[in-house]
PDB file of C-alpha atoms and ligand atoms in Angstrom:
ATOM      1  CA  UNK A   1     102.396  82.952  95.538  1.00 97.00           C
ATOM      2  CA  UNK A   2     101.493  81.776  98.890  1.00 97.00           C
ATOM      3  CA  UNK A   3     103.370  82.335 101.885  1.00 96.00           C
ATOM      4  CA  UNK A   4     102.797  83.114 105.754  1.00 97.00           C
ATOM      5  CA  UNK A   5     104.391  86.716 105.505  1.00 98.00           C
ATOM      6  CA  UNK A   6     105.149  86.838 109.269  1.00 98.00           C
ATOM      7  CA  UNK A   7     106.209  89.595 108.573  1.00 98.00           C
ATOM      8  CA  UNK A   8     106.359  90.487 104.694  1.00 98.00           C
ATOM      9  CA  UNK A   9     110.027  91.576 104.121  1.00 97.00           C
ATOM     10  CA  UNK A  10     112.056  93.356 101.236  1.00 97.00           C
ATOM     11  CA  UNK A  11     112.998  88.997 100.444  1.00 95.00           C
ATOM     12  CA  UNK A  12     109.676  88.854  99.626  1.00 96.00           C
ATOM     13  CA  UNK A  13     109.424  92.128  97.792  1.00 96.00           C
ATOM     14  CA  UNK A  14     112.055  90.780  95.440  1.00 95.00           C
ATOM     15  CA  UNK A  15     110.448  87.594  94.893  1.00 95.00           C
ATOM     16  CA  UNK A  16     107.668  89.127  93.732  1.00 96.00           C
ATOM     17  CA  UNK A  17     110.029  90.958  91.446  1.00 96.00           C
ATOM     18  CA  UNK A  18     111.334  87.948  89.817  1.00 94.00           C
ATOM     19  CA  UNK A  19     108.002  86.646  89.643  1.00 95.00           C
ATOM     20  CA  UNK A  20     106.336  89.350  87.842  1.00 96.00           C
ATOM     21  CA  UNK A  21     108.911  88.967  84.759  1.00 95.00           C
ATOM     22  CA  UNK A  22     107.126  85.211  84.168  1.00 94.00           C
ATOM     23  CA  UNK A  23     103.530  86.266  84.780  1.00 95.00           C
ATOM     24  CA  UNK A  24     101.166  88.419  83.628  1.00 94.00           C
ATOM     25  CA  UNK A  25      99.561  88.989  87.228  1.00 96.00           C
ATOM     26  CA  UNK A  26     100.193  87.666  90.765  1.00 97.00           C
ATOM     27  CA  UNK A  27      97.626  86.546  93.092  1.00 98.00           C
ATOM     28  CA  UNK A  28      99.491  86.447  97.110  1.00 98.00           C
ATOM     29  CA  UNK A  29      97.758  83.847  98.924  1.00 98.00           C
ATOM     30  CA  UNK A  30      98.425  84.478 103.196  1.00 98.00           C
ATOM     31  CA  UNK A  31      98.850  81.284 104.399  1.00 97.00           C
ATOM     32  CA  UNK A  32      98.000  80.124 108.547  1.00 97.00           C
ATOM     33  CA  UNK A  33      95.343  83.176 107.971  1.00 98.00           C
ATOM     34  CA  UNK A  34      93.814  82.136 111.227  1.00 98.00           C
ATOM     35  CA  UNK A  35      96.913  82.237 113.306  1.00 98.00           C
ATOM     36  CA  UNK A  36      97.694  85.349 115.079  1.00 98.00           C
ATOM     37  CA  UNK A  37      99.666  86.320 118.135  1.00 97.00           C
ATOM     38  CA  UNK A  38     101.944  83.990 118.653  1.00 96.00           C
ATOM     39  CA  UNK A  39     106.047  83.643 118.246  1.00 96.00           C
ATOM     40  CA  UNK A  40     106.037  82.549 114.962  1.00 97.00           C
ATOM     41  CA  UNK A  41     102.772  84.035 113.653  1.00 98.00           C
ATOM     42  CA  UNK A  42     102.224  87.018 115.652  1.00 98.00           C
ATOM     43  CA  UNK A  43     100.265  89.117 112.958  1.00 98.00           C
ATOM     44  CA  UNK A  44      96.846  88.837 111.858  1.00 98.00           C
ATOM     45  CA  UNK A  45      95.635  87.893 108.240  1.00 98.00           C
ATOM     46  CA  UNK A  46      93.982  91.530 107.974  1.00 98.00           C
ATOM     47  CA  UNK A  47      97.462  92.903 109.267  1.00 98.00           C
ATOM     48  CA  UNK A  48      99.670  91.126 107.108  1.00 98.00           C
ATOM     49  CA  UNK A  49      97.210  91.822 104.327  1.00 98.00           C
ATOM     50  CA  UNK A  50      97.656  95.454 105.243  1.00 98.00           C
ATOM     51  CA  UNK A  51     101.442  95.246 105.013  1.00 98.00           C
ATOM     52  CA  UNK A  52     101.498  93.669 101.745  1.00 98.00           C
ATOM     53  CA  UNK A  53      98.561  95.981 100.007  1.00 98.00           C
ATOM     54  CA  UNK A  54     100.380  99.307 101.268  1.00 98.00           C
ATOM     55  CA  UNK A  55     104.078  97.774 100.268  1.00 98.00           C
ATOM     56  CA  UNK A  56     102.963  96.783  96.784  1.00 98.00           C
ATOM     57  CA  UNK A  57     101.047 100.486  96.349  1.00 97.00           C
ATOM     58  CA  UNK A  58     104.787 102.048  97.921  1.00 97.00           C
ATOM     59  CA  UNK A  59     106.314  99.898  94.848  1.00 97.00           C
ATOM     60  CA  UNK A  60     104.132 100.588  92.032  1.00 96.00           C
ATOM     61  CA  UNK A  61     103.019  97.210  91.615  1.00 96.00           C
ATOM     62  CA  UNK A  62      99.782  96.706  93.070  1.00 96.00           C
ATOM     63  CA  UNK A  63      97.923  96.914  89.685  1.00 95.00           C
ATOM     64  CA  UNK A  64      99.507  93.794  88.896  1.00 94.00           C
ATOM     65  CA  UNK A  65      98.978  91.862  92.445  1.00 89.00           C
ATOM     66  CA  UNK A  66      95.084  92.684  92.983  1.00 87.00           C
ATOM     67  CA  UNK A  67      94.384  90.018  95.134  1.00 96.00           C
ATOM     68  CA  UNK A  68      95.453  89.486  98.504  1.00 98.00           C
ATOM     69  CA  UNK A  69      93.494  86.371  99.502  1.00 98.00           C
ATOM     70  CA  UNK A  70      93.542  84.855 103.585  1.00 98.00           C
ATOM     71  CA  UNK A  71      94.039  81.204 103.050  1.00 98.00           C
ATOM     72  CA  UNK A  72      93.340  79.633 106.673  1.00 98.00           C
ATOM     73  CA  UNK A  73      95.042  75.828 107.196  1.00 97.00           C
ATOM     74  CA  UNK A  74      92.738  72.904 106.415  1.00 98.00           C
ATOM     75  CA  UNK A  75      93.884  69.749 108.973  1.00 94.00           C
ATOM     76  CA  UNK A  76      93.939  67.894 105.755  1.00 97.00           C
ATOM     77  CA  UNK A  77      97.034  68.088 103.410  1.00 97.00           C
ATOM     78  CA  UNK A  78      94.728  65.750 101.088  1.00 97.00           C
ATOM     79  CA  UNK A  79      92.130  68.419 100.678  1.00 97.00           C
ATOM     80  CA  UNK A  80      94.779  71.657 100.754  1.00 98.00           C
ATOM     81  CA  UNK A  81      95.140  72.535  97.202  1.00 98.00           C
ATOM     82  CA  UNK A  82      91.398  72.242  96.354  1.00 98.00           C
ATOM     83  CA  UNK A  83      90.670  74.397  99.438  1.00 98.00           C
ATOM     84  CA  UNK A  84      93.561  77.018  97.923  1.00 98.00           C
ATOM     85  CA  UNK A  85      91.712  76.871  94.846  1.00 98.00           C
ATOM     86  CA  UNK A  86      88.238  77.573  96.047  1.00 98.00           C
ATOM     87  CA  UNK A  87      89.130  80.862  97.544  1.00 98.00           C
ATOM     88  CA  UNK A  88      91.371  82.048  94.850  1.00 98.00           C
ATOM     89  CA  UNK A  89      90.381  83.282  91.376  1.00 97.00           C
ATOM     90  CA  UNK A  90      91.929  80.791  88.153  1.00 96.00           C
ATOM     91  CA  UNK A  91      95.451  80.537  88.675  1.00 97.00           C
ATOM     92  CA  UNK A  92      98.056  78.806  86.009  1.00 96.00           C
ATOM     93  CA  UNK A  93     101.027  78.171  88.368  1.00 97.00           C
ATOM     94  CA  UNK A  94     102.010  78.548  91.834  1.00 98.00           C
ATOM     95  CA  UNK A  95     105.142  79.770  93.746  1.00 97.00           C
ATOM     96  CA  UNK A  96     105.954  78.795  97.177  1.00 95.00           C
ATOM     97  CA  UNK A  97     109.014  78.376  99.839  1.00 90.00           C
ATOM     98  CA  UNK A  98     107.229  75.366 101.432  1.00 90.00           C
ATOM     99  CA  UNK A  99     108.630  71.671 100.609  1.00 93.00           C
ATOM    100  CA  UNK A 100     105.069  70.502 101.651  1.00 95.00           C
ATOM    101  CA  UNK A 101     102.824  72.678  99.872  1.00 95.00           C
ATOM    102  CA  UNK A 102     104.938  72.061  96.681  1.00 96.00           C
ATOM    103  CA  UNK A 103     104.563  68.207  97.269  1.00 97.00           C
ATOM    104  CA  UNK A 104     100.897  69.095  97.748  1.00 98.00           C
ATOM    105  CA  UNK A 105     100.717  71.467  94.692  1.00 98.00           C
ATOM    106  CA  UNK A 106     102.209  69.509  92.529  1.00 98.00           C
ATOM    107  CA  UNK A 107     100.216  66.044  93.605  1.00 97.00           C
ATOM    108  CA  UNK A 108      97.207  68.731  92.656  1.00 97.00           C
ATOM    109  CA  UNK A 109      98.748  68.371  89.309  1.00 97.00           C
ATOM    110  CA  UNK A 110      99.324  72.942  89.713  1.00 97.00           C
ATOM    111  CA  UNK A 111     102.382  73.695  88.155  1.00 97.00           C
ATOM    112  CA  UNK A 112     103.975  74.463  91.081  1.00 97.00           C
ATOM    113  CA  UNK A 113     107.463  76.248  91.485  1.00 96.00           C
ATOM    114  CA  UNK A 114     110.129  77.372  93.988  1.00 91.00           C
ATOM    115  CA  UNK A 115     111.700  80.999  93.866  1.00 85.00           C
ATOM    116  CA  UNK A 116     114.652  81.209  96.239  1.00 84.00           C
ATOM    117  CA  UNK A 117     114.522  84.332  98.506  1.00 83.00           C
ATOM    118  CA  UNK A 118     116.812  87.175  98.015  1.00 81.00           C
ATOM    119  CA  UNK A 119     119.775  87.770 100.416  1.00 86.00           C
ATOM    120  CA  UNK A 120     118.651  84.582 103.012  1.00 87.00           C
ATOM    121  CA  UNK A 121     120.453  85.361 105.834  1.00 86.00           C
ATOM    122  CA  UNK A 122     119.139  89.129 106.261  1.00 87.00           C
ATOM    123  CA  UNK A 123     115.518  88.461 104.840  1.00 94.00           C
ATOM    124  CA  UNK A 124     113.978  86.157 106.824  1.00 96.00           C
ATOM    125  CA  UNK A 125     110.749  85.971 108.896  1.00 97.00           C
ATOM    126  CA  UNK A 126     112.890  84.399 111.328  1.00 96.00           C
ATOM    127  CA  UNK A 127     115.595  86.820 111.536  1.00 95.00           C
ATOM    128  CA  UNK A 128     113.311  90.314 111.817  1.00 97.00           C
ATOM    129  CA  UNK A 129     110.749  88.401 114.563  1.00 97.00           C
ATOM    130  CA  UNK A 130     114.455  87.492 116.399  1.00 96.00           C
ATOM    131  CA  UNK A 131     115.590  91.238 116.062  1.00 97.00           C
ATOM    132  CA  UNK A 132     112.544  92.377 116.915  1.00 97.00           C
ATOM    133  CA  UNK A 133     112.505  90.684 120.133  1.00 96.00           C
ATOM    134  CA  UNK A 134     116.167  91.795 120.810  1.00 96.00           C
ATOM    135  CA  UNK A 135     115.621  95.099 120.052  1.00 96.00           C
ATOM    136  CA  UNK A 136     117.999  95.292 116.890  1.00 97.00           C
ATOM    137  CA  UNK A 137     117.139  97.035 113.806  1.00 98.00           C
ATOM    138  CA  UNK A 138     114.540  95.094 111.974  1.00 98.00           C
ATOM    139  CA  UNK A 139     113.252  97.875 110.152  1.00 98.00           C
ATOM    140  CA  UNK A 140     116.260  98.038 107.222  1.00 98.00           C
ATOM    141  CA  UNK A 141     114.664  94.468 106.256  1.00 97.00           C
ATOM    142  CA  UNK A 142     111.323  95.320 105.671  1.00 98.00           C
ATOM    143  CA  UNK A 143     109.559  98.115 103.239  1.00 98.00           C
ATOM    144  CA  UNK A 144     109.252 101.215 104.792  1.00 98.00           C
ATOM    145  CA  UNK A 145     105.211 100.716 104.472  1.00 98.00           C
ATOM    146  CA  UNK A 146     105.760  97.824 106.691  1.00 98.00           C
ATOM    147  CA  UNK A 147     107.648  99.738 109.094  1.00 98.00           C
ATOM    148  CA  UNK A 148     104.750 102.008 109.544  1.00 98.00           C
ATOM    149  CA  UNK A 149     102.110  98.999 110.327  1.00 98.00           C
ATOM    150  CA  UNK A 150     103.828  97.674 112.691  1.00 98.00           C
ATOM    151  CA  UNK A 151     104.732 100.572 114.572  1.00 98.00           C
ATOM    152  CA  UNK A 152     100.602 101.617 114.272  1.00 98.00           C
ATOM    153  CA  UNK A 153      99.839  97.925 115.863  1.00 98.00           C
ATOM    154  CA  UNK A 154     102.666  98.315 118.258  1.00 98.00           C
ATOM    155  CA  UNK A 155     104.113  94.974 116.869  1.00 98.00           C
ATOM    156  CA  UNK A 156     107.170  94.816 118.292  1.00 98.00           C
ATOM    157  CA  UNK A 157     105.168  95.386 122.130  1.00 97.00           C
ATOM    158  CA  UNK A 158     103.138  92.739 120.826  1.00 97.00           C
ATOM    159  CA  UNK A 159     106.110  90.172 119.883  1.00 96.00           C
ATOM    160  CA  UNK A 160     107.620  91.114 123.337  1.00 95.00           C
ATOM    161  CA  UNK A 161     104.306  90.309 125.757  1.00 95.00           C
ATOM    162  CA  UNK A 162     103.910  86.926 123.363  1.00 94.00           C
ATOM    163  CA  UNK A 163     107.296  86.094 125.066  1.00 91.00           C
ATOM    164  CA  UNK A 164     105.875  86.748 128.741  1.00 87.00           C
ATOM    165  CA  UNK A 165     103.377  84.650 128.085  1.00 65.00           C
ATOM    166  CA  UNK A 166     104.955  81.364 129.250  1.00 58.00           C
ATOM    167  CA  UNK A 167     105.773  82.685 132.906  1.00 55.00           C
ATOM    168  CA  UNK A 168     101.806  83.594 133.698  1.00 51.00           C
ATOM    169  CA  UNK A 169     101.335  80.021 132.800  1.00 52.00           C
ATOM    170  CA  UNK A 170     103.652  78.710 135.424  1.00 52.00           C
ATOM    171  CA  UNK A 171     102.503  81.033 138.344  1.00 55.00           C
ATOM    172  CA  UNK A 172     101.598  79.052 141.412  1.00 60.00           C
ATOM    173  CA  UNK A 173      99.000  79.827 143.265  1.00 63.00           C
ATOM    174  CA  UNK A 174      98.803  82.924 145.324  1.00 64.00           C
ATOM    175  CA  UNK A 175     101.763  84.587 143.171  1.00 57.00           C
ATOM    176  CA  UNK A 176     101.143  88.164 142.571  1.00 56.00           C
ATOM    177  CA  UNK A 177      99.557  88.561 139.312  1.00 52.00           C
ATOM    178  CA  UNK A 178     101.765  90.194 136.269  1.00 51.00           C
TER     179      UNK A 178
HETATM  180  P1  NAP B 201     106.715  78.334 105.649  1.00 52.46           P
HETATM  181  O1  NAP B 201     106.974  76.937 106.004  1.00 52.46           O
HETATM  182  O2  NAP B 201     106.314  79.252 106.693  1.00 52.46           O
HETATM  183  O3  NAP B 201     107.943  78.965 104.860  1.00 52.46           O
HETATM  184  C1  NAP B 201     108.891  78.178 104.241  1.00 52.46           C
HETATM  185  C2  NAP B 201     110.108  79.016 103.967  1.00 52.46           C
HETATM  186  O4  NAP B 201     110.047  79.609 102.659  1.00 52.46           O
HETATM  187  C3  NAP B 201     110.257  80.180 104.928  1.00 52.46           C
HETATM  188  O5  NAP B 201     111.580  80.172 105.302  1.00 52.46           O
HETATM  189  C4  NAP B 201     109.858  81.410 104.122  1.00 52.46           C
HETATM  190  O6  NAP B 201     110.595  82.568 104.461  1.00 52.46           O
HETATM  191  C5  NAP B 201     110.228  81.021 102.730  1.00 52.46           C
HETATM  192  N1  NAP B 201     109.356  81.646 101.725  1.00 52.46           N
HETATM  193  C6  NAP B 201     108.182  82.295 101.904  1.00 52.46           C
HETATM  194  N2  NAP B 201     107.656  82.695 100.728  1.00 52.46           N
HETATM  195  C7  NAP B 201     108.535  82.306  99.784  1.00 52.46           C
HETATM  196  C8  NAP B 201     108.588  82.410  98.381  1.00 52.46           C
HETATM  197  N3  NAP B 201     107.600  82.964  97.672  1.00 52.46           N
HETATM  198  N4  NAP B 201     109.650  81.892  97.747  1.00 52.46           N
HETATM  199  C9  NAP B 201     110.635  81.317  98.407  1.00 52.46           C
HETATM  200  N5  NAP B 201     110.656  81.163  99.734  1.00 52.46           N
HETATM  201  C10 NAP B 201     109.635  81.652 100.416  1.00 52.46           C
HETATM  202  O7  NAP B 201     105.648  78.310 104.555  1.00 52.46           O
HETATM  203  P2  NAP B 201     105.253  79.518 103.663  1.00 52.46           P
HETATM  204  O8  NAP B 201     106.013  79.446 102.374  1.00 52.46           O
HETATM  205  O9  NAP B 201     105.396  80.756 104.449  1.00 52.46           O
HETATM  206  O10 NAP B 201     103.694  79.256 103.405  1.00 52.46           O
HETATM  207  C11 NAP B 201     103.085  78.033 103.092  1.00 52.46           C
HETATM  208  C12 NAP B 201     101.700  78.122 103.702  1.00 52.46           C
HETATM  209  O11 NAP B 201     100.914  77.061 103.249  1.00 52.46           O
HETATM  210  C13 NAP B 201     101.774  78.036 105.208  1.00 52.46           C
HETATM  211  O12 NAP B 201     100.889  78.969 105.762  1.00 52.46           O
HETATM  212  C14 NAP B 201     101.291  76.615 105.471  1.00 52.46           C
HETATM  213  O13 NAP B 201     100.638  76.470 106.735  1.00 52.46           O
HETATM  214  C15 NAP B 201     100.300  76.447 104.335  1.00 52.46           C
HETATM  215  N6  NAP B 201     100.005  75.016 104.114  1.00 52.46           N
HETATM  216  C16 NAP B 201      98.890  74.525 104.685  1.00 52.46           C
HETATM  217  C17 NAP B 201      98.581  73.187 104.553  1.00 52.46           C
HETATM  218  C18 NAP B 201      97.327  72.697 105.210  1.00 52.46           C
HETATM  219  O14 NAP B 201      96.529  73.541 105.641  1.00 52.46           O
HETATM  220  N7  NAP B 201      97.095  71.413 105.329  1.00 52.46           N
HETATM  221  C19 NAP B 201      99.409  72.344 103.822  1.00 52.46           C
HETATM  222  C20 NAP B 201     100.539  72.895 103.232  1.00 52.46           C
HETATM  223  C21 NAP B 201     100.843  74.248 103.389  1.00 52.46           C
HETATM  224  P3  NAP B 201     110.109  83.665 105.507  1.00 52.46           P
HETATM  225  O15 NAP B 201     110.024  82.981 106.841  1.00 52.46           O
HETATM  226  O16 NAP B 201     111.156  84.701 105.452  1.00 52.46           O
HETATM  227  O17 NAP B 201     108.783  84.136 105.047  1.00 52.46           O
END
């Protein structure tokens, strides 16, 4: 299953859910691994892969998810699935939310498949970075292990300064600095 996790939510929780009653075991590919810090991607791979590892352990099921694998973009869509494939152990099928990467998957000839999310409206990366930013309760969305990361990174800070960011870029000169 590969997906961005930005952050990983109780959605995704229940995705993997549905996807552990038609496989044996799940390997979670993080996908933009190499972004970080920005509006739409403003946690690392090692964070995210924090969030996930200590959600799955809260749930009982990280015996059958054992690997959590970075997967950085390639700026090649031709190349994508054989550069998913040579960082991931054997894999029979593959589950994503991305209309491209199932094009791509499937054009790999991967039997590739779409699980809708649980809930859309509530459970969406969108949604808890939006809340988070507005101060409204994020934290009901996400596994309580995932509360407790991003309070130890100070996400939320972090989401908040990303926001700032634009005005020190439009400072003229001799402006006091922020
Ligand atoms: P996305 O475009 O960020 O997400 C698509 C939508 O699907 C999001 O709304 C997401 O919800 C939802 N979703 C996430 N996981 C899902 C799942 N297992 N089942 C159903 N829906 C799901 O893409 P993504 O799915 O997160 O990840 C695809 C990754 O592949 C991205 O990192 C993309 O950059 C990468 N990719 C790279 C290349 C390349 O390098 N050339 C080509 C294709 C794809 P939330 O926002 O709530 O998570």
């Amino acid at each position: 299953m590969i997906g961005r996790y930005q952050p990983f939510h109780k959605g995704h929780l229940e995705v993997i859910k549905n996807i552990l009653k038609e496989v044996d075991d799940l390997i979670i590919g993080i996908g933009s691994a190499q972004v970080s810090h920005t509006l739409d991607n403003p946690f690392t791979a090692g964070e995210r892969m924090t969030m996930i590892s200590n959600a799955l352990k809260e749930e009982g099921l990280a015996e059958r998810c054992c690997y959590i694998i970075p997967i950085p973009d390639v700026w090649n869509n031709a190349l994508w699935v054989n550069h998913v494939k040579s960082l991931t152990p054997h894999f029979d099928a593959a589950y994503t939310g991305n209309v491209l990467a199932l094009r791509l998957l499937r054009e790999g000839g991967i039997d590739a498949r779409i699980q809708p999310l649980f809930d859309r409206a509530k459970y969406s990366g969108t949604e808890i970075r939006r809340r988070m930013l507005k101060g409204e309760d994020w934290e009901s969305l996400v596994p309580p292990a995932v509360v407790k990361v991003v309070k130890s990174i100070k996400g939320v800070e972090r989401l908040k300064d990303i926001t700032k960011s634009d005005k020190i870029t439009y400072l003229e000169p001799g402006d006091a600095s922020p």
